[in-house]
GROMACS .gro file of N, CA and C in nm:
model
  366
    1UNK      N    1   0.088  -0.126  -0.009
    1UNK     CA    2   0.000  -0.003   0.004
    1UNK      C    3   0.092   0.118  -0.005
    2UNK      N    4   0.060   0.227  -0.086
    2UNK     CA    5   0.132   0.343  -0.100
    2UNK      C    6   0.091   0.444   0.012
    3UNK      N    7   0.184   0.525   0.042
    3UNK     CA    8   0.158   0.629   0.142
    3UNK      C    9   0.066   0.735   0.068
    4UNK      N   10   0.001   0.807   0.160
    4UNK     CA   11  -0.076   0.912   0.130
    4UNK      C   12  -0.003   1.054   0.139
    5UNK      N   13  -0.021   1.148   0.070
    5UNK     CA   14   0.069   1.274   0.062
    5UNK      C   15  -0.018   1.391   0.065
    6UNK      N   16   0.032   1.499   0.120
    6UNK     CA   17  -0.013   1.639   0.117
    6UNK      C   18   0.087   1.736   0.062
    7UNK      N   19   0.049   1.819  -0.033
    7UNK     CA   20   0.138   1.912  -0.101
    7UNK      C   21   0.116   2.046  -0.020
    8UNK      N   22   0.219   2.104   0.016
    8UNK     CA   23   0.230   2.250   0.073
    8UNK      C   24   0.184   2.346  -0.038
    9UNK      N   25   0.149   2.464   0.016
    9UNK     CA   26   0.101   2.559  -0.082
    9UNK      C   27   0.213   2.622  -0.162
   10UNK      N   28   0.336   2.594  -0.130
   10UNK     CA   29   0.444   2.650  -0.203
   10UNK      C   30   0.488   2.561  -0.329
   11UNK      N   31   0.405   2.459  -0.365
   11UNK     CA   32   0.433   2.384  -0.473
   11UNK      C   33   0.322   2.413  -0.601
   12UNK      N   34   0.382   2.408  -0.720
   12UNK     CA   35   0.276   2.433  -0.822
   12UNK      C   36   0.161   2.322  -0.839
   13UNK      N   37   0.052   2.359  -0.882
   13UNK     CA   38  -0.055   2.257  -0.892
   13UNK      C   39  -0.024   2.144  -0.976
   14UNK      N   40   0.066   2.160  -1.077
   14UNK     CA   41   0.104   2.047  -1.170
   14UNK      C   42   0.166   1.932  -1.092
   15UNK      N   43   0.228   1.950  -0.975
   15UNK     CA   44   0.276   1.841  -0.894
   15UNK      C   45   0.154   1.747  -0.843
   16UNK      N   46   0.045   1.824  -0.812
   16UNK     CA   47  -0.070   1.732  -0.765
   16UNK      C   48  -0.115   1.636  -0.894
   17UNK      N   49  -0.116   1.700  -1.017
   17UNK     CA   50  -0.156   1.623  -1.122
   17UNK      C   51  -0.057   1.514  -1.162
   18UNK      N   52   0.074   1.533  -1.151
   18UNK     CA   53   0.176   1.430  -1.176
   18UNK      C   54   0.158   1.327  -1.080
   19UNK      N   55   0.131   1.358  -0.939
   19UNK     CA   56   0.130   1.238  -0.849
   19UNK      C   57   0.009   1.170  -0.861
   20UNK      N   58  -0.115   1.234  -0.882
   20UNK     CA   59  -0.243   1.167  -0.902
   20UNK      C   60  -0.234   1.084  -1.019
   21UNK      N   61  -0.181   1.118  -1.131
   21UNK     CA   62  -0.171   1.039  -1.255
   21UNK      C   63  -0.081   0.915  -1.229
   22UNK      N   64   0.002   0.938  -1.133
   22UNK     CA   65   0.095   0.811  -1.100
   22UNK      C   66   0.032   0.728  -1.006
   23UNK      N   67  -0.089   0.749  -0.953
   23UNK     CA   68  -0.166   0.646  -0.873
   23UNK      C   69  -0.155   0.694  -0.722
   24UNK      N   70  -0.091   0.801  -0.683
   24UNK     CA   71  -0.087   0.829  -0.545
   24UNK      C   72  -0.210   0.907  -0.499
   25UNK      N   73  -0.233   0.880  -0.359
   25UNK     CA   74  -0.338   0.956  -0.295
   25UNK      C   75  -0.292   1.078  -0.249
   26UNK      N   76  -0.315   1.188  -0.298
   26UNK     CA   77  -0.264   1.319  -0.268
   26UNK      C   78  -0.375   1.434  -0.259
   27UNK      N   79  -0.347   1.517  -0.153
   27UNK     CA   80  -0.441   1.638  -0.136
   27UNK      C   81  -0.336   1.747  -0.132
   28UNK      N   82  -0.391   1.878  -0.148
   28UNK     CA   83  -0.307   1.984  -0.129
   28UNK      C   84  -0.356   2.072  -0.024
   29UNK      N   85  -0.290   2.157   0.033
   29UNK     CA   86  -0.314   2.249   0.139
   29UNK      C   87  -0.416   2.353   0.074
   30UNK      N   88  -0.385   2.389  -0.046
   30UNK     CA   89  -0.466   2.490  -0.107
   30UNK      C   90  -0.611   2.449  -0.143
   31UNK      N   91  -0.619   2.314  -0.191
   31UNK     CA   92  -0.754   2.276  -0.222
   31UNK      C   93  -0.837   2.246  -0.090
   32UNK      N   94  -0.766   2.229   0.026
   32UNK     CA   95  -0.838   2.200   0.147
   32UNK      C   96  -0.867   2.335   0.222
   33UNK      N   97  -0.828   2.438   0.149
   33UNK     CA   98  -0.840   2.574   0.211
   33UNK      C   99  -0.761   2.599   0.336
   34UNK      N  100  -0.656   2.555   0.334
   34UNK     CA  101  -0.551   2.576   0.447
   34UNK      C  102  -0.438   2.675   0.410
   35UNK      N  103  -0.443   2.736   0.294
   35UNK     CA  104  -0.341   2.833   0.269
   35UNK      C  105  -0.326   2.943   0.372
   36UNK      N  106  -0.202   2.953   0.405
   36UNK     CA  107  -0.165   3.060   0.514
   36UNK      C  108  -0.172   2.995   0.657
   37UNK      N  109  -0.190   2.873   0.663
   37UNK     CA  110  -0.188   2.796   0.790
   37UNK      C  111  -0.047   2.800   0.839
   38UNK      N  112  -0.028   2.799   0.976
   38UNK     CA  113   0.104   2.794   1.032
   38UNK      C  114   0.177   2.640   1.023
   39UNK      N  115   0.292   2.629   1.033
   39UNK     CA  116   0.360   2.498   1.016
   39UNK      C  117   0.307   2.397   1.111
   40UNK      N  118   0.274   2.440   1.247
   40UNK     CA  119   0.235   2.350   1.333
   40UNK      C  120   0.086   2.299   1.307
   41UNK      N  121   0.006   2.362   1.234
   41UNK     CA  122  -0.124   2.328   1.188
   41UNK      C  123  -0.104   2.231   1.073
   42UNK      N  124  -0.017   2.267   0.993
   42UNK     CA  125  -0.008   2.175   0.879
   42UNK      C  126   0.049   2.042   0.937
   43UNK      N  127   0.142   2.029   1.026
   43UNK     CA  128   0.193   1.916   1.073
   43UNK      C  129   0.090   1.829   1.148
   44UNK      N  130   0.009   1.908   1.223
   44UNK     CA  131  -0.101   1.842   1.286
   44UNK      C  132  -0.202   1.770   1.197
   45UNK      N  133  -0.242   1.832   1.094
   45UNK     CA  134  -0.335   1.780   0.993
   45UNK      C  135  -0.277   1.663   0.927
   46UNK      N  136  -0.154   1.679   0.880
   46UNK     CA  137  -0.086   1.557   0.805
   46UNK      C  138  -0.070   1.441   0.907
   47UNK      N  139  -0.050   1.473   1.025
   47UNK     CA  140  -0.036   1.373   1.125
   47UNK      C  141  -0.178   1.291   1.152
   48UNK      N  142  -0.287   1.380   1.161
   48UNK     CA  143  -0.422   1.311   1.179
   48UNK      C  144  -0.460   1.236   1.055
   49UNK      N  145  -0.420   1.279   0.945
   49UNK     CA  146  -0.465   1.218   0.811
   49UNK      C  147  -0.367   1.106   0.764
   50UNK      N  148  -0.252   1.104   0.827
   50UNK     CA  149  -0.151   1.001   0.801
   50UNK      C  150  -0.098   1.029   0.669
   51UNK      N  151  -0.073   1.154   0.636
   51UNK     CA  152  -0.004   1.193   0.508
   51UNK      C  153   0.126   1.253   0.524
   52UNK      N  154   0.218   1.196   0.417
   52UNK     CA  155   0.355   1.253   0.407
   52UNK      C  156   0.351   1.395   0.347
   53UNK      N  157   0.421   1.487   0.419
   53UNK     CA  158   0.422   1.632   0.369
   53UNK      C  159   0.524   1.650   0.252
   54UNK      N  160   0.478   1.709   0.144
   54UNK     CA  161   0.579   1.755   0.046
   54UNK      C  162   0.581   1.896   0.033
   55UNK      N  163   0.694   1.949   0.044
   55UNK     CA  164   0.716   2.097   0.063
   55UNK      C  165   0.845   2.144   0.002
   56UNK      N  166   0.864   2.275  -0.004
   56UNK     CA  167   0.989   2.340  -0.039
   56UNK      C  168   1.045   2.414   0.089
   57UNK      N  169   0.958   2.406   0.187
   57UNK     CA  170   0.993   2.487   0.331
   57UNK      C  171   1.100   2.431   0.398
   58UNK      N  172   1.204   2.481   0.414
   58UNK     CA  173   1.324   2.413   0.487
   58UNK      C  174   1.291   2.414   0.626
   59UNK      N  175   1.199   2.485   0.690
   59UNK     CA  176   1.167   2.473   0.831
   59UNK      C  177   1.123   2.348   0.864
   60UNK      N  178   1.085   2.251   0.768
   60UNK     CA  179   1.042   2.123   0.799
   60UNK      C  180   1.152   2.014   0.796
   61UNK      N  181   1.277   2.067   0.784
   61UNK     CA  182   1.382   1.974   0.760
   61UNK      C  183   1.432   1.917   0.897
   62UNK      N  184   1.390   1.941   1.014
   62UNK     CA  185   1.437   1.894   1.143
   62UNK      C  186   1.365   1.763   1.155
   63UNK      N  187   1.473   1.660   1.176
   63UNK     CA  188   1.420   1.511   1.180
   63UNK      C  189   1.335   1.492   1.307
   64UNK      N  190   1.363   1.584   1.408
   64UNK     CA  191   1.295   1.582   1.540
   64UNK      C  192   1.136   1.592   1.516
   65UNK      N  193   1.112   1.674   1.409
   65UNK     CA  194   0.953   1.691   1.389
   65UNK      C  195   0.894   1.561   1.370
   66UNK      N  196   0.953   1.455   1.323
   66UNK     CA  197   0.897   1.315   1.305
   66UNK      C  198   0.869   1.262   1.444
   67UNK      N  199   0.954   1.291   1.542
   67UNK     CA  200   0.942   1.248   1.669
   67UNK      C  201   0.836   1.308   1.749
   68UNK      N  202   0.832   1.438   1.732
   68UNK     CA  203   0.736   1.522   1.814
   68UNK      C  204   0.592   1.527   1.751
   69UNK      N  205   0.566   1.459   1.644
   69UNK     CA  206   0.433   1.466   1.573
   69UNK      C  207   0.390   1.323   1.531
   70UNK      N  208   0.284   1.326   1.480
   70UNK     CA  209   0.234   1.191   1.419
   70UNK      C  210   0.263   1.189   1.272
   71UNK      N  211   0.331   1.289   1.219
   71UNK     CA  212   0.351   1.302   1.083
   71UNK      C  213   0.435   1.177   1.024
   72UNK      N  214   0.388   1.099   0.931
   72UNK     CA  215   0.459   0.986   0.884
   72UNK      C  216   0.596   0.999   0.817
   73UNK      N  217   0.600   1.127   0.742
   73UNK     CA  218   0.726   1.151   0.672
   73UNK      C  219   0.716   1.284   0.597
   74UNK      N  220   0.834   1.335   0.558
   74UNK     CA  221   0.840   1.476   0.499
   74UNK      C  222   0.937   1.455   0.380
   75UNK      N  223   0.897   1.519   0.262
   75UNK     CA  224   0.975   1.523   0.142
   75UNK      C  225   0.992   1.684   0.124
   76UNK      N  226   1.127   1.721   0.108
   76UNK     CA  227   1.151   1.856   0.105
   76UNK      C  228   1.222   1.874  -0.036
   77UNK      N  229   1.166   1.955  -0.127
   77UNK     CA  230   1.224   1.975  -0.258
   77UNK      C  231   1.322   2.106  -0.235
   78UNK      N  232   1.441   2.078  -0.243
   78UNK     CA  233   1.530   2.176  -0.213
   78UNK      C  234   1.617   2.209  -0.356
   79UNK      N  235   1.557   2.277  -0.436
   79UNK     CA  236   1.585   2.316  -0.578
   79UNK      C  237   1.659   2.447  -0.592
   80UNK      N  238   1.764   2.446  -0.667
   80UNK     CA  239   1.843   2.577  -0.697
   80UNK      C  240   1.744   2.660  -0.795
   81UNK      N  241   1.675   2.587  -0.876
   81UNK     CA  242   1.588   2.644  -0.977
   81UNK      C  243   1.434   2.596  -0.939
   82UNK      N  244   1.355   2.695  -0.887
   82UNK     CA  245   1.226   2.662  -0.836
   82UNK      C  246   1.121   2.687  -0.952
   83UNK      N  247   1.155   2.700  -1.071
   83UNK     CA  248   1.054   2.720  -1.166
   83UNK      C  249   0.959   2.605  -1.178
   84UNK      N  250   0.849   2.622  -1.239
   84UNK     CA  251   0.754   2.524  -1.255
   84UNK      C  252   0.808   2.391  -1.331
   85UNK      N  253   0.891   2.418  -1.434
   85UNK     CA  254   0.947   2.324  -1.519
   85UNK      C  255   1.040   2.233  -1.443
   86UNK      N  256   1.116   2.304  -1.351
   86UNK     CA  257   1.227   2.228  -1.276
   86UNK      C  258   1.152   2.141  -1.167
   87UNK      N  259   1.051   2.208  -1.110
   87UNK     CA  260   0.989   2.122  -1.002
   87UNK      C  261   0.920   2.015  -1.068
   88UNK      N  262   0.864   2.017  -1.188
   88UNK     CA  263   0.791   1.905  -1.270
   88UNK      C  264   0.905   1.801  -1.283
   89UNK      N  265   1.022   1.847  -1.342
   89UNK     CA  266   1.131   1.749  -1.382
   89UNK      C  267   1.171   1.657  -1.259
   90UNK      N  268   1.189   1.727  -1.143
   90UNK     CA  269   1.229   1.659  -1.035
   90UNK      C  270   1.122   1.561  -0.976
   91UNK      N  271   0.999   1.616  -0.973
   91UNK     CA  272   0.891   1.546  -0.923
   91UNK      C  273   0.866   1.405  -1.001
   92UNK      N  274   0.879   1.417  -1.137
   92UNK     CA  275   0.872   1.298  -1.236
   92UNK      C  276   0.976   1.204  -1.204
   93UNK      N  277   1.110   1.247  -1.166
   93UNK     CA  278   1.208   1.156  -1.129
   93UNK      C  279   1.185   1.098  -0.995
   94UNK      N  280   1.120   1.167  -0.908
   94UNK     CA  281   1.100   1.121  -0.769
   94UNK      C  282   0.980   1.008  -0.765
   95UNK      N  283   0.893   1.011  -0.857
   95UNK     CA  284   0.792   0.917  -0.853
   95UNK      C  285   0.834   0.777  -0.842
   96UNK      N  286   0.916   0.726  -0.929
   96UNK     CA  287   0.951   0.591  -0.921
   96UNK      C  288   1.025   0.550  -0.790
   97UNK      N  289   1.102   0.655  -0.746
   97UNK     CA  290   1.175   0.636  -0.617
   97UNK      C  291   1.071   0.607  -0.508
   98UNK      N  292   0.959   0.691  -0.497
   98UNK     CA  293   0.868   0.674  -0.404
   98UNK      C  294   0.780   0.547  -0.415
   99UNK      N  295   0.769   0.492  -0.525
   99UNK     CA  296   0.700   0.373  -0.548
   99UNK      C  297   0.773   0.250  -0.480
  100UNK      N  298   0.907   0.255  -0.490
  100UNK     CA  299   0.997   0.153  -0.443
  100UNK      C  300   1.059   0.185  -0.305
  101UNK      N  301   1.058   0.305  -0.252
  101UNK     CA  302   1.116   0.340  -0.127
  101UNK      C  303   1.020   0.424  -0.048
  102UNK      N  304   0.932   0.367   0.021
  102UNK     CA  305   0.826   0.451   0.099
  102UNK      C  306   0.897   0.541   0.193
  103UNK      N  307   0.857   0.670   0.209
  103UNK     CA  308   0.918   0.778   0.294
  103UNK      C  309   0.873   0.764   0.435
  104UNK      N  310   0.806   0.672   0.472
  104UNK     CA  311   0.766   0.655   0.622
  104UNK      C  312   0.872   0.655   0.721
  105UNK      N  313   0.857   0.748   0.820
  105UNK     CA  314   0.976   0.752   0.917
  105UNK      C  315   1.097   0.833   0.873
  106UNK      N  316   1.082   0.896   0.741
  106UNK     CA  317   1.199   0.951   0.696
  106UNK      C  318   1.168   1.091   0.655
  107UNK      N  319   1.281   1.176   0.643
  107UNK     CA  320   1.276   1.301   0.562
  107UNK      C  321   1.362   1.297   0.446
  108UNK      N  322   1.300   1.301   0.326
  108UNK     CA  323   1.368   1.304   0.210
  108UNK      C  324   1.412   1.457   0.170
  109UNK      N  325   1.529   1.468   0.141
  109UNK     CA  326   1.568   1.603   0.093
  109UNK      C  327   1.610   1.591  -0.050
  110UNK      N  328   1.543   1.643  -0.139
  110UNK     CA  329   1.549   1.604  -0.291
  110UNK      C  330   1.600   1.734  -0.367
  111UNK      N  331   1.714   1.726  -0.431
  111UNK     CA  332   1.761   1.819  -0.510
  111UNK      C  333   1.759   1.773  -0.665
  112UNK      N  334   1.812   1.860  -0.761
  112UNK     CA  335   1.821   1.825  -0.893
  112UNK      C  336   1.898   1.694  -0.919
  113UNK      N  337   1.990   1.660  -0.833
  113UNK     CA  338   2.088   1.554  -0.857
  113UNK      C  339   2.072   1.432  -0.770
  114UNK      N  340   2.011   1.447  -0.654
  114UNK     CA  341   2.016   1.331  -0.556
  114UNK      C  342   1.894   1.338  -0.456
  115UNK      N  343   1.884   1.242  -0.380
  115UNK     CA  344   1.779   1.233  -0.281
  115UNK      C  345   1.863   1.198  -0.161
  116UNK      N  346   1.854   1.287  -0.056
  116UNK     CA  347   1.924   1.243   0.078
  116UNK      C  348   1.814   1.208   0.174
  117UNK      N  349   1.838   1.100   0.245
  117UNK     CA  350   1.751   1.037   0.349
  117UNK      C  351   1.799   1.058   0.481
  118UNK      N  352   1.710   1.113   0.559
  118UNK     CA  353   1.735   1.130   0.701
  118UNK      C  354   1.630   1.045   0.771
  119UNK      N  355   1.672   0.946   0.857
  119UNK     CA  356   1.562   0.859   0.913
  119UNK      C  357   1.544   0.906   1.068
  120UNK      N  358   1.420   0.866   1.100
  120UNK     CA  359   1.388   0.904   1.241
  120UNK      C  360   1.455   0.808   1.337
  121UNK      N  361   1.510   0.866   1.458
  121UNK     CA  362   1.556   0.770   1.553
  121UNK      C  363   1.455   0.702   1.620
  122UNK      N  364   1.483   0.573   1.652
  122UNK     CA  365   1.365   0.492   1.714
  122UNK      C  366   1.382   0.484   1.861
   0.00000   0.00000   0.00000
């Protein structure tokens, strides 16, 4: 069973389409009318819903967030070029990785060239 995901408001809508077309259960902060919500509220909602957060916000890069919340995982897109096209390219490359490597209990930091994995301490 694949994880469920929530897209932060700082990602283009096309990411939602790419993930849904790839068979992922994904919702966005924007379509749920949570735009402008603070980080703690987003973390709480993702934890309640069991959704991995996908964001470009580096405030979520602290692995301790996984310990302090019910959040299943975090994916941070840390791109030098944050254009719509660059984000699309990286997300399209990320999809096969997510199918084979569930991000549960991890923070994935994704850039144009690699995916760094930080695991929650047990």
